[in-house]
Coordinates of C-alpha atoms and ligand atoms in Angstrom, one line a residue:
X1 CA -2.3 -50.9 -17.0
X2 CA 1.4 -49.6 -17.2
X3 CA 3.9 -52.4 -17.1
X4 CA 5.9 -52.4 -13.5
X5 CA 9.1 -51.1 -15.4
X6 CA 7.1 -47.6 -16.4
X7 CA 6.1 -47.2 -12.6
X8 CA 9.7 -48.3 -11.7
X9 CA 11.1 -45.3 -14.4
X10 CA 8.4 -42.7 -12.8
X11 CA 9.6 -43.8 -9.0
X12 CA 13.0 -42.9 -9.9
X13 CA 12.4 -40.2 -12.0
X14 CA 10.6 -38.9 -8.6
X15 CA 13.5 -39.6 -6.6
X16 CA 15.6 -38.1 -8.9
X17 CA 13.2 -34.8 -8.9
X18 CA 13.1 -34.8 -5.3
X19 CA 16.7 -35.3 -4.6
X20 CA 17.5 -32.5 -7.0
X21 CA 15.7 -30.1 -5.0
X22 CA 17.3 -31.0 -1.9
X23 CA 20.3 -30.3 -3.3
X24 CA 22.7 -28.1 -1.7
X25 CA 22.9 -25.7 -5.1
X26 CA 18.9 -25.5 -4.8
X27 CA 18.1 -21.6 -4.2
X28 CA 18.6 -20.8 -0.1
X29 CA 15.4 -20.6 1.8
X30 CA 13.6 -17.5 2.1
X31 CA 14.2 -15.1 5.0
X32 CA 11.5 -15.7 7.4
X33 CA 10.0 -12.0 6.5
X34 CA 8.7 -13.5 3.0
X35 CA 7.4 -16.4 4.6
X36 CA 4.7 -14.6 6.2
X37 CA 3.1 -13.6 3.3
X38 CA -0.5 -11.6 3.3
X39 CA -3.8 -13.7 3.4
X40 CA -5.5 -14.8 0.1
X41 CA -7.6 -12.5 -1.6
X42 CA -10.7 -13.3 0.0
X43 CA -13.5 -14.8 -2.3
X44 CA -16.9 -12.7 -2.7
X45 CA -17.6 -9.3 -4.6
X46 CA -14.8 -7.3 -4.3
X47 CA -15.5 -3.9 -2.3
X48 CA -16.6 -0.5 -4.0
X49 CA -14.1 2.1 -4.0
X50 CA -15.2 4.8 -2.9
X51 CA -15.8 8.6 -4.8
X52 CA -14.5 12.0 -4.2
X53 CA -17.0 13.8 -5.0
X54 CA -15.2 15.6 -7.3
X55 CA -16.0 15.7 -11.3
X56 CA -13.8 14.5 -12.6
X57 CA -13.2 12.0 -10.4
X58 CA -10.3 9.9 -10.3
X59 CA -9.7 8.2 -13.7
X60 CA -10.8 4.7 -13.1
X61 CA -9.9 0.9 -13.8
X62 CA -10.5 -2.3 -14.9
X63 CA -8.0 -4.1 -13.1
X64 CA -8.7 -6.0 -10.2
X65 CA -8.6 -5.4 -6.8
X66 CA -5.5 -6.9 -4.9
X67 CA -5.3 -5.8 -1.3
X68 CA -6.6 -2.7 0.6
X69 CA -4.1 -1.2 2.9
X70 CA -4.8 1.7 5.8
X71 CA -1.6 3.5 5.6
X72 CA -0.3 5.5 8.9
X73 CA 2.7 8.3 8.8
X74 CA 3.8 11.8 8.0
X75 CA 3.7 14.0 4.9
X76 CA 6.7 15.9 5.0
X77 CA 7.4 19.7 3.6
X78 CA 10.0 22.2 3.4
X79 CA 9.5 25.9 3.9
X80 CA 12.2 28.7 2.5
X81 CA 10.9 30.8 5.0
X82 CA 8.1 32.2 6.8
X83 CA 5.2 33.3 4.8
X84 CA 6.7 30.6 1.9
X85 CA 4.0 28.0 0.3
X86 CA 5.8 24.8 1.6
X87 CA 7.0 22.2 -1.1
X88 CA 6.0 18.7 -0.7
X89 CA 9.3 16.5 0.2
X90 CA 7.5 13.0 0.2
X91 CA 5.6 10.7 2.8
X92 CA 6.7 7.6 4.8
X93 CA 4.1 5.1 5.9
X94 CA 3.2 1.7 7.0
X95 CA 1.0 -0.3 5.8
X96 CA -1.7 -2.1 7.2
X97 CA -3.8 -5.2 5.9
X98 CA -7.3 -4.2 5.4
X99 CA -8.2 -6.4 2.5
X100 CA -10.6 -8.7 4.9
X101 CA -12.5 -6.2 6.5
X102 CA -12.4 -4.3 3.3
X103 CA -14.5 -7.4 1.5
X104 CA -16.3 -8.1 4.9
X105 CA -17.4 -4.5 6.1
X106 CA -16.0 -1.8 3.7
X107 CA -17.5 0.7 6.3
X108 CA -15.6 -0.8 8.9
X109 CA -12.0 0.0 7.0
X110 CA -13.7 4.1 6.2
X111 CA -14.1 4.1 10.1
X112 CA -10.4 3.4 10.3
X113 CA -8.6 6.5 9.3
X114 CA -9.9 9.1 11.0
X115 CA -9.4 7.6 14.3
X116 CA -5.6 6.1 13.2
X117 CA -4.3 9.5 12.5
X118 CA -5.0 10.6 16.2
X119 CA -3.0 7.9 17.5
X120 CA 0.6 7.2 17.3
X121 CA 2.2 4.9 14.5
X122 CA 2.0 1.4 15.7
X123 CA 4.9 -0.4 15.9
X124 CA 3.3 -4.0 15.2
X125 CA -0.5 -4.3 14.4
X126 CA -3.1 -1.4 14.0
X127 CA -5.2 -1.8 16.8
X128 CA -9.0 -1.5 15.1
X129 CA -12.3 -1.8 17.1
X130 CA -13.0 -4.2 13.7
X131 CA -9.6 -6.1 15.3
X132 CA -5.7 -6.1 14.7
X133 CA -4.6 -4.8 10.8
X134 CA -1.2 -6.7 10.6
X135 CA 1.8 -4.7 8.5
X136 CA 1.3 -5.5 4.8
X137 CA 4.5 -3.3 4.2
X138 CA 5.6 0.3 4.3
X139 CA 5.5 3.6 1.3
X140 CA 8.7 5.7 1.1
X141 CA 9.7 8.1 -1.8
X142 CA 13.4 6.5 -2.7
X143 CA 16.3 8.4 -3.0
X144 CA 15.0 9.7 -6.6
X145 CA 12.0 11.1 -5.0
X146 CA 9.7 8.1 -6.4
X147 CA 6.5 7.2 -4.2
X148 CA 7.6 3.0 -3.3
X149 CA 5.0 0.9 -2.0
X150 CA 6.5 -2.2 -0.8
X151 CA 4.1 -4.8 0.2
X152 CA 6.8 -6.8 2.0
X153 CA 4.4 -9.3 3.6
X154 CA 3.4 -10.2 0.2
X155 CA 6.3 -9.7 -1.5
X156 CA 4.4 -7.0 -4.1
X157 CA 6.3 -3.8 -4.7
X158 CA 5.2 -0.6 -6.7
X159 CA 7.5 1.8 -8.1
X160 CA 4.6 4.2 -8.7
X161 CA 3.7 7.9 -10.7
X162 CA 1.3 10.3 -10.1
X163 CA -1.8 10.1 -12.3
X164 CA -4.6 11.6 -10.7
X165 CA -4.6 14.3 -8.0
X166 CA -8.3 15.5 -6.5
X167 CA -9.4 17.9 -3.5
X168 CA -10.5 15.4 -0.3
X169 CA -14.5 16.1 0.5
X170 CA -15.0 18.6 2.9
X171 CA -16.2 16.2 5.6
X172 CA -12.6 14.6 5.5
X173 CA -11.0 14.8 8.9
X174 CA -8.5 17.5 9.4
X175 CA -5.8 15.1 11.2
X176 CA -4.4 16.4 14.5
X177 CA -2.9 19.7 13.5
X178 CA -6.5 20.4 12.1
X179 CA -4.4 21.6 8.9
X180 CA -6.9 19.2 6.5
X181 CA -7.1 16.4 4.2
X182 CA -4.4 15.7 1.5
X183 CA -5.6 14.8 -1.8
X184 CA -7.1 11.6 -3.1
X185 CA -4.7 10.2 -5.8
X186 CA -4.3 7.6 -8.1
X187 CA -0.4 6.5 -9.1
X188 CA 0.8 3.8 -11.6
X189 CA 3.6 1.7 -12.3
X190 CA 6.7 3.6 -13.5
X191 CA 8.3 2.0 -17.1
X192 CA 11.7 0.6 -16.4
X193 CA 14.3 0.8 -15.1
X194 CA 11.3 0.4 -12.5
X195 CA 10.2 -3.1 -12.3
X196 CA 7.2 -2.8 -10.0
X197 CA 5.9 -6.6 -9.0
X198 CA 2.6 -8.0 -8.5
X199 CA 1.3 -4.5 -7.9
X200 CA 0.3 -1.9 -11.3
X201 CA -2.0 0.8 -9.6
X202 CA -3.0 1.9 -6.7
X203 CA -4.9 4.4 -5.3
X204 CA -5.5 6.5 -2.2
X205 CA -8.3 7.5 -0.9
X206 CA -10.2 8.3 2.5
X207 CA -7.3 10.6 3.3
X208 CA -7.4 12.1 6.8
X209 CA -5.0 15.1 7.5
X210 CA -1.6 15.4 6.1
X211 CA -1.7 19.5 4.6
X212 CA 1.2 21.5 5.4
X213 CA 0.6 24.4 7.8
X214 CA 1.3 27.7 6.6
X215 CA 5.2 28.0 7.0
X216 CA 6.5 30.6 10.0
X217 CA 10.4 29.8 9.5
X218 CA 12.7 27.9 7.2
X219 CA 13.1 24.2 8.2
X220 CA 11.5 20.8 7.6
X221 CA 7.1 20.1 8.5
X222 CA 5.9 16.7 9.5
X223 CA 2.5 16.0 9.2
X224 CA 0.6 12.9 10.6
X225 CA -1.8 11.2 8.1
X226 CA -3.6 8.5 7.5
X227 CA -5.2 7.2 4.5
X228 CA -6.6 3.9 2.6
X229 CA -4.7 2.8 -0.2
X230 CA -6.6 0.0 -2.7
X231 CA -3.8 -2.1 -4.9
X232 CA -4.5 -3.0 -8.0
X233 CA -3.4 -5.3 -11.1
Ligands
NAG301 C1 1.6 30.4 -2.6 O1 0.7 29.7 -3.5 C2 -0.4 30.4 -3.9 C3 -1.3 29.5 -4.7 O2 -0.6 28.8 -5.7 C4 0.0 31.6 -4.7 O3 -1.1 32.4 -5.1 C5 0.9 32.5 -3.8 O4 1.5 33.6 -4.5 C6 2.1 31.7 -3.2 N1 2.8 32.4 -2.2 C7 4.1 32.5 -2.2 C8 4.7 33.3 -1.1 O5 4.9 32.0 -3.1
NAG302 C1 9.7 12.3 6.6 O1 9.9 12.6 7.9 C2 10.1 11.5 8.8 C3 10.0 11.9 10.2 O2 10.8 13.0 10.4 C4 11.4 10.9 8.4 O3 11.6 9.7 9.1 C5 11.4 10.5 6.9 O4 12.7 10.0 6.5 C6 11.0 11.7 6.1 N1 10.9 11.2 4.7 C7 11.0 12.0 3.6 C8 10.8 11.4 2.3 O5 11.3 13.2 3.7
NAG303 C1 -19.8 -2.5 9.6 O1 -19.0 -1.5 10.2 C2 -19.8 -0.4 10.6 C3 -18.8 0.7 11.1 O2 -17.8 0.2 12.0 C4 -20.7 -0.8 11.7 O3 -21.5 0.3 12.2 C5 -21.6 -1.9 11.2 O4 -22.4 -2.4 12.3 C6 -20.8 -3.0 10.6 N1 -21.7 -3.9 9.9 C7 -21.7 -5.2 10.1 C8 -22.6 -6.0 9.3 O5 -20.9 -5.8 10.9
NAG304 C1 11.1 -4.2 0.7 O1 11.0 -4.8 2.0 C2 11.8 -6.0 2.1 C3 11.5 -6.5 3.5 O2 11.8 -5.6 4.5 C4 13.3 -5.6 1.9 O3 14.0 -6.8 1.9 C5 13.4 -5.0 0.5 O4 14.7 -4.5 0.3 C6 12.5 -3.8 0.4 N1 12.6 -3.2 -1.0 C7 12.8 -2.0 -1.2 C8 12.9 -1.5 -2.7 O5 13.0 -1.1 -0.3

C-alpha cells in the first residue's frame, strides 16, 4: 500500500503537470485545418495495388500502405510552337480520401477515375456513387519544379522524385480531350533539404487522361486527369 504522503507527492506532481500545460508559454493550438485530420488506417488486409501490365512493372515495396487518394486536376505543358512535342510543366491536384473504400471495395475506388475526370474539380467532397471522398490534401510541383503531395488533412507531406515511369494499359480511359492516359509512376522521398513527413513513397496508378495534345501554336496546355495515388511508409 503507498503511504498517504506518496499519493499526496503524485496528486501534486499531477497538478503541477497539468498546470504546466495550461500554461500560457504551452505551444498555441493548432489551426482548426489540422484538427481535422484523416480517418485511421482502417484494420483488415490492406488492398492489392494494382499492375500495369507492363514488364517491368513498377519497382515494388515493402512498406506499408498509408492512405489511398483519387487525385482530380490538370497536367500542364508548354509548346514552342506548332508541330513542337510539348514539355511537361507539372500537375496540380486535389486529393481525395479513398483509403476506406480502398480497404472496403478496392473495385469501387478503380470505378472512381474514369468517371471523376469527366466532371469538374470539386470544390469540397468528390461526389462517388460509393459516397463523398473528403479532401485529404492537394499535389503541386513547388517553385523548384518538385512534385509536393501535401496531405493537409493528415498533416503528411511528400517532397517526392521520380522513380518509376510506365505506359497506362490500353483500356485506360482517354480523359475528356480523348488525348489518353498518362503514365503510371512511382516517386520517393527527396534527401534533404526535403524533409518529407509521415509519407516516403507513393505511387500513381489507374491514371485516366492527362497526355498533351499535339501542339498547334506556342502557349501553355491544360489537361484534366484523374488518377489514384497509394501513400506509403
Ligand atoms: C517529338 O518526339 C518524338 C519522339 O521522341 C521525336 O521522334 C520527334 O522528332 C519529336 N519532334 C519534334 C518536332 O521535336
Ligand atoms: C497548371 O495549370 C493550372 C490551371 O491553369 C494552374 O492553376 C496551375 O498553377 C498550373 N501549374 C503548373 C505547375 O504549371
Ligand atoms: C464493389 O464495387 C463494385 C464497383 O463499384 C461493385 O460492382 C460491387 O458490387 C461492390 N462490391 C461490394 C461487395 O459492395
Ligand atoms: C500544406 O497545407 C497546409 C494546409 O493548407 C499549409 O498550411 C502548408 O503550408 C502546406 N505546405 C506546403 C509545403 O505547401
Amino acid at each position: 500500500m503507498p503511504s498517504m504522503s506518496t499519493i499526496l507527492k503524485g496528486l501534486t506532481l499531477a497538478s503541477i503537470l497539468s498546470l504546466a500545460t495550461a500554461s500560457p508559454f504551452a505551444a498555441p493550438p493548432r489551426p482548426s485545418l489540422e484538427c481535422k485530420s484523416a480517418a485511421a488506417t482502417p484494420t483488415g488486409a490492406a488492398p492489392t495495388i494494382p499492375t500495369s501490365g507492363n514488364t517491368p512493372d513498377l519497382p515494388s515495396t515493402t512498406l506499408s500502405l498509408v492512405y489511398v487518394a483519387v487525385g482530380r486536376g490538370t497536367q500542364n505543358y508548354t509548346c514552342l510552337a506548332a508541330g513542337a512535342n510539348s514539355t511537361a510543366t507539372g500537375a496540380i491536384a486535389t486529393l481525395f480520401d479513398a483509403t476506406s473504400l480502398a480497404y472496403a471495395n478496392i473495385s469501387a475506388v478503380h470505378a472512381i477515375p474514369p468517371i471523376a475526370v469527366n466532371q469538374a474539380v470539386p470544390s469540397g467532397s468528390l461526389d462517388s456513387s460509393s459516397g463523398p471522398l473528403s479532401v485529404l490534401g492537394n499535389h503541386f510541383f513547388d517553385a523548384s519544379g518538385t512534385p509536393t503531395f501535401n496531405l493537409s488533412a493528415a498533416n503528411k507531406i511528400l517532397f517526392a522524385a521520380k522513380t518509376g515511369d510506365v505506359k497506362a494499359p490500353a483500356t485506360s480511359s482517354k480523359g475528356p480531350a480523348g488525348t489518353g492516359a498518362v503514365d503510371w509512376l512511382s516517386l520517393t522521398a527527396k534527401p534533404a533539404p526535403y524533409v518529407s513527413d509521415g509519407v516516403s513513397l507513393v505511387y500513381r496508378v489507374e491514371t485516366a487522361g492527362g497526355v498533351a495534345p499535339a501542339c498547334t501554336a506556342a502557349g501553355t496546355q491544360t489537361v484534366q486527369y484523374a488518377a489514384e495515388y497509394w501513400f506509403y511508409d
